[in-house]
Amino acid sequence: MTYQPFSVFGPERASRWLITCDHASNFVPLEINGGDLGIGTADMNRHIAYDIGIRGTSLILGELLNAPVICSNFSRLVIDPNRGIQDPTLVMRLYDGTIIPANRHVDDTEIQRRIDTYYQPYHDALSDLAAAQDDIIVVAMHSFSPKLNGRAPRPWEIGILHAPQEDRFGIPLIDRLREEPDLTVGDNEPYAGHLPGDSVDQHALRQRRLNALIELRQDIIATEEGQAQWAERLAGILTDTLNRTGL
């Protein structure tokens, strides 16, 4: 079977929602050092290689919202589709204390090859999906580590990242989530806003499309049960937020 750097689930689904999953996979294609970045299995199963739990959560959410879902099929350590091409962290050589040997001496030619082979096909497919409807709402799904090395534990179960140039949906979504009595909700936490050239910037902000970047803490979606529970919860909250705003 020919390798494809992305997968689209439910392209025929016709709701306004589009679910994106930039960091769905920890797969390393064979043409990169024989499919081995030079780090152990334990590191490849950490957050540095992919967003733990987010693929399963996104696929269920897409079914519940009748929304197409696009997932990357390569590790963020191969090349990060949620970075702009000029971003120095596009190909990481060191991440959360782990040196990435196969990236340590990567040159401009190899970076361009990875852009052409993995990064750009993913974004081209995402762009086509986003252009399918005039009133599309981009929901970018991510997950975050409960604690980085040497840092304090992160208290939020969920965070919503938004940018001031297009936060008509993100701000009401935060307000709606804060009505949930059992949640600690991050407003541009555990990270701040968006980066120029990142996935939401490319496919939502520049076109003034409604959007939200959802960050779920990885321990709450580490199991299939947790993924299903959170997908169901988010489907209701997203729908309720849209209905309330009338956007």
CSV table of C-alpha atoms in Angstrom, one decimal:
chain,number,residue,atom,x,y,z
A,1,MET,CA,0.0,0.0,0.0
A,2,THR,CA,1.4,3.4,-1.0
A,3,TYR,CA,2.2,5.7,1.9
A,4,GLN,CA,0.1,8.8,2.1
A,5,PRO,CA,1.1,11.7,4.5
A,6,PHE,CA,-2.5,12.4,5.5
A,7,SER,CA,-5.9,10.7,5.9
A,8,VAL,CA,-9.3,12.2,5.4
A,9,PHE,CA,-12.3,10.6,7.2
A,10,GLY,CA,-15.8,11.4,6.0
A,11,PRO,CA,-15.0,13.9,3.2
A,12,GLU,CA,-18.7,13.7,2.2
A,13,ARG,CA,-20.0,14.9,5.6
A,14,ALA,CA,-21.8,18.1,5.1
A,15,SER,CA,-21.9,20.0,8.4
A,16,ARG,CA,-20.2,23.4,8.8
A,17,TRP,CA,-17.5,21.8,11.0
A,18,LEU,CA,-14.0,20.8,9.9
A,19,ILE,CA,-11.9,18.8,12.4
A,20,THR,CA,-8.1,19.0,11.9
A,21,CYS,CA,-5.6,16.8,13.7
A,22,ASP,CA,-2.1,18.1,12.9
A,23,HIS,CA,-0.3,15.8,15.4
A,24,ALA,CA,-2.3,12.6,15.0
A,25,SER,CA,0.6,10.2,14.4
A,26,ASN,CA,4.0,9.2,15.7
A,27,PHE,CA,4.9,7.4,12.4
A,28,VAL,CA,8.3,7.9,10.8
A,29,PRO,CA,8.4,7.1,7.1
A,30,LEU,CA,11.0,4.5,6.0
A,31,GLU,CA,12.9,7.0,3.8
A,32,ILE,CA,13.9,8.9,7.0
A,33,ASN,CA,16.8,6.9,8.5
A,34,GLY,CA,14.9,3.6,7.9
A,35,GLY,CA,11.9,4.8,9.8
A,36,ASP,CA,13.9,5.5,12.9
A,37,LEU,CA,14.7,9.0,14.3
A,38,GLY,CA,17.3,7.5,16.6
A,39,ILE,CA,15.3,7.8,19.8
A,40,GLY,CA,13.8,4.9,21.8
A,41,THR,CA,10.2,3.6,21.8
A,42,ALA,CA,9.5,5.4,25.1
A,43,ASP,CA,10.3,8.8,23.6
A,44,MET,CA,8.4,8.0,20.4
A,45,ASN,CA,5.3,7.4,22.6
A,46,ARG,CA,5.7,10.7,24.4
A,47,HIS,CA,4.1,14.0,23.6
A,48,ILE,CA,7.2,15.1,21.8
A,49,ALA,CA,6.4,12.7,18.8
A,50,TYR,CA,2.6,13.2,18.6
A,51,ASP,CA,-0.5,14.4,20.5
A,52,ILE,CA,-1.5,11.5,22.6
A,53,GLY,CA,-5.2,10.5,22.4
A,54,ILE,CA,-6.2,13.2,20.0
A,55,ARG,CA,-6.6,11.1,16.9
A,56,GLY,CA,-9.3,8.8,18.4
A,57,THR,CA,-11.0,11.8,20.0
A,58,SER,CA,-11.1,13.7,16.7
A,59,LEU,CA,-12.5,10.7,14.7
A,60,ILE,CA,-15.3,10.2,17.2
A,61,LEU,CA,-16.0,14.0,17.3
A,62,GLY,CA,-16.2,14.1,13.5
A,63,GLU,CA,-18.8,11.3,13.5
A,64,LEU,CA,-20.9,13.1,16.1
A,65,LEU,CA,-20.7,16.4,14.3
A,66,ASN,CA,-21.1,14.9,10.8
A,67,ALA,CA,-17.8,16.7,10.0
A,68,PRO,CA,-14.8,15.6,7.9
A,69,VAL,CA,-11.6,14.9,9.8
A,70,ILE,CA,-8.1,15.3,8.4
A,71,CYS,CA,-5.2,13.7,10.2
A,72,SER,CA,-1.5,13.8,9.6
A,73,ASN,CA,0.2,10.4,9.1
A,74,PHE,CA,3.7,11.5,10.2
A,75,SER,CA,5.3,12.4,13.5
A,76,ARG,CA,5.7,16.0,14.3
A,77,LEU,CA,9.4,15.2,14.8
A,78,VAL,CA,9.7,14.4,11.1
A,79,ILE,CA,8.3,17.9,10.3
A,80,ASP,CA,5.7,19.8,12.2
A,81,PRO,CA,2.6,20.7,10.2
A,82,ASN,CA,1.5,23.2,12.9
A,83,ARG,CA,4.5,25.4,12.2
A,84,GLY,CA,5.1,27.9,9.4
A,85,ILE,CA,7.8,27.0,6.9
A,86,GLN,CA,10.1,29.7,8.2
A,87,ASP,CA,9.7,28.7,11.9
A,88,PRO,CA,13.0,27.5,13.4
A,89,THR,CA,11.1,24.7,15.2
A,90,LEU,CA,9.7,23.3,11.9
A,91,VAL,CA,12.1,20.3,12.3
A,92,MET,CA,13.1,19.8,16.0
A,93,ARG,CA,16.6,18.8,16.9
A,94,LEU,CA,15.9,18.9,20.7
A,95,TYR,CA,12.5,18.6,22.3
A,96,ASP,CA,11.7,18.6,26.1
A,97,GLY,CA,15.1,17.3,26.9
A,98,THR,CA,15.4,14.7,24.2
A,99,ILE,CA,18.0,15.0,21.4
A,100,ILE,CA,16.6,13.8,18.0
A,101,PRO,CA,19.7,12.2,16.3
A,102,ALA,CA,18.1,11.9,12.8
A,103,ASN,CA,17.4,15.6,12.8
A,104,ARG,CA,20.6,16.8,14.4
A,105,HIS,CA,22.4,17.5,11.1
A,106,VAL,CA,19.4,17.9,8.8
A,107,ASP,CA,20.2,20.4,6.0
A,108,ASP,CA,18.0,22.8,4.0
A,109,THR,CA,17.8,20.2,1.1
A,110,GLU,CA,16.3,17.6,3.4
A,111,ILE,CA,14.0,20.0,5.1
A,112,GLN,CA,12.7,21.1,1.7
A,113,ARG,CA,12.2,17.4,0.8
A,114,ARG,CA,10.2,16.9,3.9
A,115,ILE,CA,8.1,20.0,3.2
A,116,ASP,CA,7.4,18.7,-0.4
A,117,THR,CA,6.7,15.1,0.7
A,118,TYR,CA,4.8,15.4,3.9
A,119,TYR,CA,4.0,18.9,5.0
A,120,GLN,CA,2.7,20.5,1.8
A,121,PRO,CA,0.4,17.6,0.7
A,122,TYR,CA,-1.2,17.6,4.2
A,123,HIS,CA,-1.8,21.4,3.9
A,124,ASP,CA,-3.0,21.2,0.3
A,125,ALA,CA,-5.6,18.6,1.4
A,126,LEU,CA,-6.7,20.6,4.4
A,127,SER,CA,-7.0,23.7,2.2
A,128,ASP,CA,-9.3,21.8,-0.2
A,129,LEU,CA,-11.5,20.7,2.7
A,130,ALA,CA,-11.7,24.2,4.2
A,131,ALA,CA,-12.7,25.7,0.9
A,132,ALA,CA,-15.6,23.2,0.4
A,133,GLN,CA,-18.1,25.5,2.2
A,134,ASP,CA,-18.2,29.2,2.6
A,135,ASP,CA,-19.2,29.1,6.3
A,136,ILE,CA,-16.8,26.4,7.5
A,137,ILE,CA,-15.7,26.3,11.1
A,138,VAL,CA,-12.2,25.0,11.7
A,139,VAL,CA,-11.8,23.1,14.9
A,140,ALA,CA,-8.1,22.3,15.4
A,141,MET,CA,-7.6,19.4,17.8
A,142,HIS,CA,-4.5,19.1,20.0
A,143,SER,CA,-3.5,17.6,23.3
A,144,PHE,CA,-0.9,18.6,25.8
A,145,SER,CA,1.3,17.0,28.4
A,146,PRO,CA,0.2,17.2,32.0
A,147,LYS,CA,3.7,18.3,32.9
A,148,LEU,CA,6.9,19.2,31.0
A,149,ASN,CA,10.3,18.2,32.4
A,150,GLY,CA,11.2,20.5,35.3
A,151,ARG,CA,8.0,22.4,35.1
A,152,ALA,CA,4.9,22.7,37.4
A,153,PRO,CA,1.9,20.4,36.7
A,154,ARG,CA,-0.7,22.0,34.3
A,155,PRO,CA,-4.0,22.4,36.0
A,156,TRP,CA,-6.3,22.8,33.0
A,157,GLU,CA,-8.3,19.9,31.6
A,158,ILE,CA,-8.9,21.9,28.4
A,159,GLY,CA,-7.6,25.1,26.9
A,160,ILE,CA,-8.9,27.1,23.9
A,161,LEU,CA,-6.3,29.0,21.8
A,162,HIS,CA,-7.6,32.0,19.9
A,163,ALA,CA,-6.2,35.0,18.1
A,164,PRO,CA,-7.6,38.5,18.2
A,165,GLN,CA,-8.0,38.8,14.4
A,166,GLU,CA,-10.7,36.1,14.4
A,167,ASP,CA,-12.0,35.0,17.9
A,168,ARG,CA,-15.7,35.3,17.3
A,169,PHE,CA,-16.1,31.7,18.1
A,170,GLY,CA,-13.2,31.0,20.4
A,171,ILE,CA,-14.2,33.5,23.1
A,172,PRO,CA,-17.8,32.3,23.4
A,173,LEU,CA,-16.5,28.7,23.5
A,174,ILE,CA,-14.4,29.5,26.5
A,175,ASP,CA,-17.4,31.1,28.2
A,176,ARG,CA,-19.5,28.1,27.5
A,177,LEU,CA,-16.8,25.7,28.8
A,178,ARG,CA,-16.5,27.7,32.0
A,179,GLU,CA,-20.1,26.9,32.8
A,180,GLU,CA,-19.0,23.3,33.3
A,181,PRO,CA,-18.4,23.0,37.1
A,182,ASP,CA,-15.8,20.3,37.0
A,183,LEU,CA,-13.5,22.0,34.5
A,184,THR,CA,-10.5,24.3,34.8
A,185,VAL,CA,-10.5,26.0,31.4
A,186,GLY,CA,-7.4,27.7,29.9
A,187,ASP,CA,-7.8,30.9,27.9
A,188,ASN,CA,-4.7,30.8,25.6
A,189,GLU,CA,-3.3,28.2,28.0
A,190,PRO,CA,-1.1,26.1,28.1
A,191,TYR,CA,0.2,28.2,25.2
A,192,ALA,CA,-0.5,31.7,24.0
A,193,GLY,CA,-2.6,32.3,20.9
A,194,HIS,CA,-1.3,31.3,17.5
A,195,LEU,CA,2.0,31.5,15.7
A,196,PRO,CA,2.4,33.1,12.2
A,197,GLY,CA,2.2,30.4,9.6
A,198,ASP,CA,0.7,27.8,11.9
A,199,SER,CA,-2.2,25.6,10.7
A,200,VAL,CA,-5.0,27.8,12.0
A,201,ASP,CA,-3.3,30.9,10.6
A,202,GLN,CA,-3.0,29.3,7.2
A,203,HIS,CA,-6.5,27.9,7.0
A,204,ALA,CA,-8.7,30.1,9.2
A,205,LEU,CA,-7.2,33.4,10.3
A,206,ARG,CA,-6.1,34.6,6.9
A,207,GLN,CA,-9.6,33.9,5.5
A,208,ARG,CA,-11.5,35.2,8.5
A,209,ARG,CA,-13.0,31.7,9.1
A,210,LEU,CA,-14.6,30.9,12.4
A,211,ASN,CA,-12.2,28.7,14.4
A,212,ALA,CA,-11.1,27.3,17.7
A,213,LEU,CA,-7.9,25.5,18.7
A,214,ILE,CA,-8.8,23.0,21.4
A,215,GLU,CA,-6.1,21.6,23.7
A,216,LEU,CA,-7.0,18.6,25.8
A,217,ARG,CA,-4.8,17.3,28.6
A,218,GLN,CA,-3.4,14.0,27.5
A,219,ASP,CA,-4.2,12.0,30.7
A,220,ILE,CA,-7.9,12.6,30.2
A,221,ILE,CA,-8.0,11.1,26.7
A,222,ALA,CA,-5.3,8.4,27.1
A,223,THR,CA,-7.9,5.6,26.9
A,224,GLU,CA,-10.5,4.8,24.3
A,225,GLU,CA,-13.2,5.4,27.0
A,226,GLY,CA,-11.8,8.9,27.7
A,227,GLN,CA,-11.6,9.8,24.1
A,228,ALA,CA,-15.3,8.8,23.5
A,229,GLN,CA,-16.4,10.7,26.6
A,230,TRP,CA,-14.6,13.8,25.6
A,231,ALA,CA,-15.7,13.6,22.0
A,232,GLU,CA,-19.3,13.4,23.1
A,233,ARG,CA,-18.9,16.2,25.6
A,234,LEU,CA,-17.3,18.5,23.1
A,235,ALA,CA,-19.8,17.7,20.4
A,236,GLY,CA,-22.6,19.0,22.7
A,237,ILE,CA,-20.6,22.1,23.8
A,238,LEU,CA,-19.5,23.1,20.3
A,239,THR,CA,-23.0,22.8,19.0
A,240,ASP,CA,-24.5,24.7,22.0
A,241,THR,CA,-21.9,27.5,21.5
A,242,LEU,CA,-22.7,27.8,17.8
A,243,ASN,CA,-26.5,27.9,18.5
A,244,ARG,CA,-26.1,30.5,21.3
A,245,THR,CA,-23.9,32.8,19.2
A,246,GLY,CA,-26.0,32.6,16.0
A,247,LEU,CA,-22.8,32.8,14.0
